[in-house]
Amino acid sequence: ETGVTQTPRHLVMGMTNKKSLKCEQHLGHNAMYWYKQSAKKPLELMFVYSLEERVENNSVPSRFSPECPNSSHLFLHLHTLQPEDSALYLCASSQDYYTGGFWNTEAFFGQGTRLTVV
Amino acid sequence: EDKVVQSPLSLVVHEGDTVTLNCSYEVTNFRSLLWYKQEKKAPTFLFMLTSSGIEKKSGRLSSILDKKELSSILNITATQTGDSAIYLCAASRPVTGNQFYFGTGTSLTVIP
């Protein structure tokens, strides 16, 4: 258990459905992320929230809509998805800290949601 | 363009072998290099490297960063079947909330 919890673990949805992915972190981190992991591709950053404000969305299609109501919770709202959106969606959180004369970063991932769009 | 490249893409070894996984990065305002192990779902954190030339160790795993060569290696000695996984490296740079650039990973298979 990494301290980052994602639900659901598996989701099958039709192209006309609306669903939401949830992520919760208990680490006191100040930044949260959504990543998409497709086969044989690097992890793709979708959204970054820092102190509950979105700082990047990397031109993700509007059928993905993030929400960060507080620093511990992050949602990804899904609607009218396409089959190519089927992937593993990973949530992560991070925190910077200063030690030994350097800024360091720790980042942990949730277990992911395996999404299948049919 | 910021990027992270890992090699080899895949590796098959026998139990007891020692392996070295490579990661090179080109990331503006680089801060840290992170290694993760991914078995089924969530990548699990292994190491974070910020200083060049200082080895970090955890059991049979060790890693070191070379900022001059913009690279890092992850060594696994006396490999076991439980080491079979995808090993990811990520370079971070400080934007608000950090930006992490991931490589495609090295798939390691350890055969009994």
mmCIF file of C-alpha atoms in Angstrom:
data_model
loop_
_atom_site.group_PDB
_atom_site.id
_atom_site.type_symbol
_atom_site.label_atom_id
_atom_site.label_comp_id
_atom_site.label_asym_id
_atom_site.label_seq_id
_atom_site.Cartn_x
_atom_site.Cartn_y
_atom_site.Cartn_z
ATOM 1 C CA GLU A 1 0.000 0.000 0.000
ATOM 2 C CA THR A 2 1.626 3.234 -1.139
ATOM 3 C CA GLY A 3 -0.759 5.663 0.530
ATOM 4 C CA VAL A 4 -2.440 6.467 -2.783
ATOM 5 C CA THR A 5 -5.775 4.714 -3.288
ATOM 6 C CA GLN A 6 -7.645 4.480 -6.568
ATOM 7 C CA THR A 7 -11.156 3.248 -7.232
ATOM 8 C CA PRO A 8 -12.481 1.391 -9.030
ATOM 9 C CA ARG A 9 -9.713 -1.085 -9.911
ATOM 10 C CA HIS A 10 -11.494 -2.188 -13.083
ATOM 11 C CA LEU A 11 -14.076 -0.401 -15.188
ATOM 12 C CA VAL A 12 -15.861 -1.424 -18.357
ATOM 13 C CA MET A 13 -17.952 1.277 -19.948
ATOM 14 C CA GLY A 14 -19.810 1.899 -23.157
ATOM 15 C CA MET A 15 -19.023 4.842 -25.370
ATOM 16 C CA THR A 16 -22.137 6.676 -24.276
ATOM 17 C CA ASN A 17 -21.630 6.189 -20.526
ATOM 18 C CA LYS A 18 -20.443 8.695 -17.957
ATOM 19 C CA LYS A 19 -18.228 7.459 -15.158
ATOM 20 C CA SER A 20 -15.666 8.834 -12.713
ATOM 21 C CA LEU A 21 -12.345 7.593 -11.419
ATOM 22 C CA LYS A 22 -11.381 8.490 -7.882
ATOM 23 C CA CYS A 23 -7.984 8.939 -6.270
ATOM 24 C CA GLU A 24 -7.201 9.649 -2.633
ATOM 25 C CA GLN A 25 -3.801 10.225 -1.019
ATOM 26 C CA HIS A 26 -3.017 10.038 2.669
ATOM 27 C CA LEU A 27 0.563 11.251 2.464
ATOM 28 C CA GLY A 28 0.107 14.971 2.906
ATOM 29 C CA HIS A 29 1.504 15.581 -0.575
ATOM 30 C CA ASN A 30 0.762 18.862 -2.290
ATOM 31 C CA ALA A 31 0.535 17.729 -5.914
ATOM 32 C CA MET A 32 -1.543 15.068 -7.658
ATOM 33 C CA TYR A 33 -1.434 13.675 -11.170
ATOM 34 C CA TRP A 34 -3.366 11.594 -13.655
ATOM 35 C CA TYR A 35 -1.346 9.405 -16.012
ATOM 36 C CA LYS A 36 -2.456 7.169 -18.851
ATOM 37 C CA GLN A 37 -0.491 3.997 -19.512
ATOM 38 C CA SER A 38 -1.035 2.256 -22.835
ATOM 39 C CA ALA A 39 0.776 -0.828 -24.035
ATOM 40 C CA LYS A 40 4.358 -0.222 -25.124
ATOM 41 C CA LYS A 41 4.193 3.537 -24.540
ATOM 42 C CA PRO A 42 5.731 5.704 -21.844
ATOM 43 C CA LEU A 43 3.447 6.925 -19.126
ATOM 44 C CA GLU A 44 1.543 9.890 -20.517
ATOM 45 C CA LEU A 45 0.858 12.787 -18.216
ATOM 46 C CA MET A 46 -2.743 13.933 -18.456
ATOM 47 C CA PHE A 47 -3.241 16.440 -15.651
ATOM 48 C CA VAL A 48 -1.263 17.979 -12.813
ATOM 49 C CA TYR A 49 -2.825 19.663 -9.827
ATOM 50 C CA SER A 50 -0.708 21.538 -7.342
ATOM 51 C CA LEU A 51 -2.338 22.997 -4.251
ATOM 52 C CA GLU A 52 -5.690 22.174 -5.892
ATOM 53 C CA GLU A 53 -4.997 24.289 -8.960
ATOM 54 C CA ARG A 54 -4.550 22.700 -12.342
ATOM 55 C CA VAL A 55 -1.180 23.584 -13.808
ATOM 56 C CA GLU A 56 -0.980 21.355 -16.882
ATOM 57 C CA ASN A 57 -3.366 19.381 -19.005
ATOM 58 C CA ASN A 58 -1.190 18.622 -22.015
ATOM 59 C CA SER A 59 -4.061 18.987 -24.491
ATOM 60 C CA VAL A 60 -5.987 15.990 -23.275
ATOM 61 C CA PRO A 61 -9.346 15.526 -25.089
ATOM 62 C CA SER A 62 -12.270 17.222 -23.400
ATOM 63 C CA ARG A 63 -13.978 13.872 -22.861
ATOM 64 C CA PHE A 64 -11.619 13.635 -19.861
ATOM 65 C CA SER A 65 -12.447 16.156 -17.170
ATOM 66 C CA PRO A 66 -10.444 16.349 -13.927
ATOM 67 C CA GLU A 67 -11.595 17.663 -10.590
ATOM 68 C CA CYS A 68 -9.526 18.322 -7.488
ATOM 69 C CA PRO A 69 -11.780 19.430 -4.620
ATOM 70 C CA ASN A 70 -8.956 19.372 -2.058
ATOM 71 C CA SER A 71 -5.316 18.355 -1.795
ATOM 72 C CA SER A 72 -6.177 14.770 -0.851
ATOM 73 C CA HIS A 73 -8.720 13.918 -3.548
ATOM 74 C CA LEU A 74 -8.610 13.825 -7.318
ATOM 75 C CA PHE A 75 -11.271 12.718 -9.777
ATOM 76 C CA LEU A 76 -11.252 11.997 -13.476
ATOM 77 C CA HIS A 77 -14.677 12.316 -15.032
ATOM 78 C CA LEU A 78 -15.173 10.330 -18.220
ATOM 79 C CA HIS A 79 -17.834 10.783 -20.898
ATOM 80 C CA THR A 80 -18.341 9.636 -24.481
ATOM 81 C CA LEU A 81 -15.011 7.819 -24.508
ATOM 82 C CA GLN A 82 -13.574 5.998 -27.498
ATOM 83 C CA PRO A 83 -12.197 2.437 -27.624
ATOM 84 C CA GLU A 84 -8.668 3.858 -27.964
ATOM 85 C CA ASP A 85 -9.077 5.366 -24.496
ATOM 86 C CA SER A 86 -8.879 1.858 -23.041
ATOM 87 C CA ALA A 87 -5.777 1.847 -20.862
ATOM 88 C CA LEU A 88 -4.486 1.777 -17.310
ATOM 89 C CA TYR A 89 -5.116 5.109 -15.609
ATOM 90 C CA LEU A 90 -2.724 5.855 -12.792
ATOM 91 C CA CYS A 91 -2.972 8.501 -10.135
ATOM 92 C CA ALA A 92 0.156 9.766 -8.395
ATOM 93 C CA SER A 93 0.994 12.287 -5.716
ATOM 94 C CA SER A 94 4.233 14.043 -4.943
ATOM 95 C CA GLN A 95 5.910 16.327 -2.463
ATOM 96 C CA ASP A 96 9.144 18.292 -2.615
ATOM 97 C CA TYR A 97 11.387 18.419 0.411
ATOM 98 C CA TYR A 98 14.756 19.940 1.160
ATOM 99 C CA THR A 99 17.380 17.792 2.768
ATOM 100 C CA GLY A 100 21.154 17.497 2.661
ATOM 101 C CA GLY A 101 21.444 20.709 0.696
ATOM 102 C CA PHE A 102 19.234 19.497 -2.140
ATOM 103 C CA TRP A 103 15.639 19.686 -3.156
ATOM 104 C CA ASN A 104 14.246 16.180 -3.447
ATOM 105 C CA THR A 105 10.987 14.825 -4.737
ATOM 106 C CA GLU A 106 9.074 11.780 -3.643
ATOM 107 C CA ALA A 107 6.267 10.500 -5.821
ATOM 108 C CA PHE A 108 4.003 7.515 -5.300
ATOM 109 C CA PHE A 109 1.431 5.849 -7.508
ATOM 110 C CA GLY A 110 -1.937 4.313 -6.839
ATOM 111 C CA GLN A 111 -2.812 0.818 -8.043
ATOM 112 C CA GLY A 112 -4.472 2.168 -11.157
ATOM 113 C CA THR A 113 -7.833 1.673 -12.834
ATOM 114 C CA ARG A 114 -7.910 -0.695 -15.784
ATOM 115 C CA LEU A 115 -10.426 0.967 -18.122
ATOM 116 C CA THR A 116 -12.007 -0.831 -21.055
ATOM 117 C CA VAL A 117 -14.242 1.107 -23.428
ATOM 118 C CA VAL A 118 -16.577 -1.062 -25.483
ATOM 119 C CA GLU B 1 12.305 18.121 -26.513
ATOM 120 C CA ASP B 2 12.517 16.626 -23.033
ATOM 121 C CA LYS B 3 12.816 12.848 -23.073
ATOM 122 C CA VAL B 4 13.938 9.785 -21.176
ATOM 123 C CA VAL B 5 15.318 6.705 -22.918
ATOM 124 C CA GLN B 6 15.746 3.332 -21.294
ATOM 125 C CA SER B 7 17.739 0.350 -22.495
ATOM 126 C CA PRO B 8 17.488 -2.456 -23.115
ATOM 127 C CA LEU B 9 13.773 -2.609 -23.851
ATOM 128 C CA SER B 10 13.641 -6.163 -22.596
ATOM 129 C CA LEU B 11 15.961 -8.599 -20.941
ATOM 130 C CA VAL B 12 15.753 -12.305 -20.124
ATOM 131 C CA VAL B 13 18.207 -13.709 -17.579
ATOM 132 C CA HIS B 14 18.606 -16.754 -15.360
ATOM 133 C CA GLU B 15 18.268 -16.694 -11.609
ATOM 134 C CA GLY B 16 21.491 -15.629 -9.979
ATOM 135 C CA ASP B 17 22.608 -13.403 -12.844
ATOM 136 C CA THR B 18 23.455 -9.740 -12.360
ATOM 137 C CA VAL B 19 21.726 -7.198 -14.582
ATOM 138 C CA THR B 20 22.309 -3.545 -15.348
ATOM 139 C CA LEU B 21 19.493 -1.371 -16.618
ATOM 140 C CA ASN B 22 20.231 1.964 -18.254
ATOM 141 C CA CYS B 23 18.407 5.270 -18.279
ATOM 142 C CA SER B 24 19.451 8.427 -20.100
ATOM 143 C CA TYR B 25 17.646 11.724 -19.922
ATOM 144 C CA GLU B 26 17.448 15.092 -21.576
ATOM 145 C CA VAL B 27 15.271 17.213 -19.343
ATOM 146 C CA THR B 28 15.468 20.963 -18.935
ATOM 147 C CA ASN B 29 16.135 22.070 -15.361
ATOM 148 C CA PHE B 30 16.544 18.479 -14.249
ATOM 149 C CA ARG B 31 16.009 17.875 -10.535
ATOM 150 C CA SER B 32 15.825 14.160 -9.720
ATOM 151 C CA LEU B 33 15.914 10.732 -11.307
ATOM 152 C CA LEU B 34 13.448 8.175 -9.972
ATOM 153 C CA TRP B 35 13.332 4.417 -10.479
ATOM 154 C CA TYR B 36 10.159 2.365 -10.175
ATOM 155 C CA LYS B 37 9.307 -1.330 -10.408
ATOM 156 C CA GLN B 38 5.989 -2.168 -12.057
ATOM 157 C CA GLU B 39 4.684 -5.699 -11.752
ATOM 158 C CA LYS B 40 0.959 -5.742 -12.345
ATOM 159 C CA LYS B 41 -0.448 -2.310 -11.803
ATOM 160 C CA ALA B 42 1.006 0.458 -9.707
ATOM 161 C CA PRO B 43 4.661 1.364 -10.152
ATOM 162 C CA THR B 44 6.336 0.984 -6.780
ATOM 163 C CA PHE B 45 9.041 3.417 -5.788
ATOM 164 C CA LEU B 46 12.624 2.128 -5.657
ATOM 165 C CA PHE B 47 15.072 5.022 -5.611
ATOM 166 C CA MET B 48 15.318 8.743 -5.993
ATOM 167 C CA LEU B 49 18.685 10.145 -7.065
ATOM 168 C CA THR B 50 19.595 13.780 -6.910
ATOM 169 C CA SER B 51 23.351 13.823 -6.392
ATOM 170 C CA SER B 52 25.811 12.580 -8.958
ATOM 171 C CA GLY B 53 28.103 9.694 -8.040
ATOM 172 C CA ILE B 54 26.387 8.678 -4.819
ATOM 173 C CA GLU B 55 25.175 5.090 -4.918
ATOM 174 C CA LYS B 56 21.905 4.175 -3.283
ATOM 175 C CA LYS B 57 21.358 0.591 -2.212
ATOM 176 C CA SER B 58 18.408 -1.458 -1.120
ATOM 177 C CA GLY B 59 19.143 -5.135 -0.680
ATOM 178 C CA ARG B 60 20.243 -6.546 -4.021
ATOM 179 C CA LEU B 61 19.316 -3.368 -5.876
ATOM 180 C CA SER B 62 21.545 -0.358 -6.296
ATOM 181 C CA SER B 63 21.490 2.730 -8.436
ATOM 182 C CA ILE B 64 23.711 5.648 -9.265
ATOM 183 C CA LEU B 65 23.307 8.913 -11.149
ATOM 184 C CA ASP B 66 25.850 10.478 -13.494
ATOM 185 C CA LYS B 67 24.845 14.080 -14.150
ATOM 186 C CA LYS B 68 27.763 14.627 -16.507
ATOM 187 C CA GLU B 69 26.610 11.805 -18.753
ATOM 188 C CA LEU B 70 22.913 12.536 -18.087
ATOM 189 C CA SER B 71 22.343 8.928 -17.172
ATOM 190 C CA SER B 72 21.614 6.476 -14.430
ATOM 191 C CA ILE B 73 21.963 2.743 -13.986
ATOM 192 C CA LEU B 74 20.023 0.296 -11.886
ATOM 193 C CA ASN B 75 21.874 -2.850 -10.869
ATOM 194 C CA ILE B 76 20.258 -6.011 -9.603
ATOM 195 C CA THR B 77 22.559 -8.711 -8.270
ATOM 196 C CA ALA B 78 21.716 -12.383 -7.706
ATOM 197 C CA THR B 79 18.429 -11.987 -9.562
ATOM 198 C CA GLN B 80 15.358 -13.912 -8.456
ATOM 199 C CA THR B 81 12.134 -14.735 -10.278
ATOM 200 C CA GLY B 82 10.402 -12.142 -8.116
ATOM 201 C CA ASP B 83 12.509 -9.474 -9.790
ATOM 202 C CA SER B 84 10.608 -10.061 -13.035
ATOM 203 C CA ALA B 85 8.854 -6.779 -13.770
ATOM 204 C CA ILE B 86 9.021 -3.627 -15.844
ATOM 205 C CA TYR B 87 11.517 -1.137 -14.475
ATOM 206 C CA LEU B 88 10.674 2.494 -15.150
ATOM 207 C CA CYS B 89 12.851 5.504 -14.778
ATOM 208 C CA ALA B 90 11.579 9.054 -14.620
ATOM 209 C CA ALA B 91 13.320 12.400 -14.651
ATOM 210 C CA SER B 92 11.700 15.240 -12.760
ATOM 211 C CA ARG B 93 11.972 18.946 -13.241
ATOM 212 C CA PRO B 94 10.564 21.570 -10.965
ATOM 213 C CA VAL B 95 7.473 23.200 -12.277
ATOM 214 C CA THR B 96 4.700 23.831 -9.813
ATOM 215 C CA GLY B 97 3.858 20.287 -8.744
ATOM 216 C CA ASN B 98 6.787 18.860 -10.684
ATOM 217 C CA GLN B 99 6.861 17.363 -14.153
ATOM 218 C CA PHE B 100 7.934 13.744 -14.484
ATOM 219 C CA TYR B 101 9.164 12.346 -17.786
ATOM 220 C CA PHE B 102 9.035 8.578 -18.007
ATOM 221 C CA GLY B 103 10.900 6.167 -20.230
ATOM 222 C CA THR B 104 9.133 3.226 -21.854
ATOM 223 C CA GLY B 105 10.658 0.889 -19.302
ATOM 224 C CA THR B 106 12.825 -2.215 -19.371
ATOM 225 C CA SER B 107 10.976 -5.498 -19.150
ATOM 226 C CA LEU B 108 13.021 -7.930 -17.082
ATOM 227 C CA THR B 109 12.224 -11.646 -17.038
ATOM 228 C CA VAL B 110 14.141 -13.888 -14.656
ATOM 229 C CA ILE B 111 13.996 -17.581 -15.525
ATOM 230 C CA PRO B 112 14.421 -20.215 -12.788
#
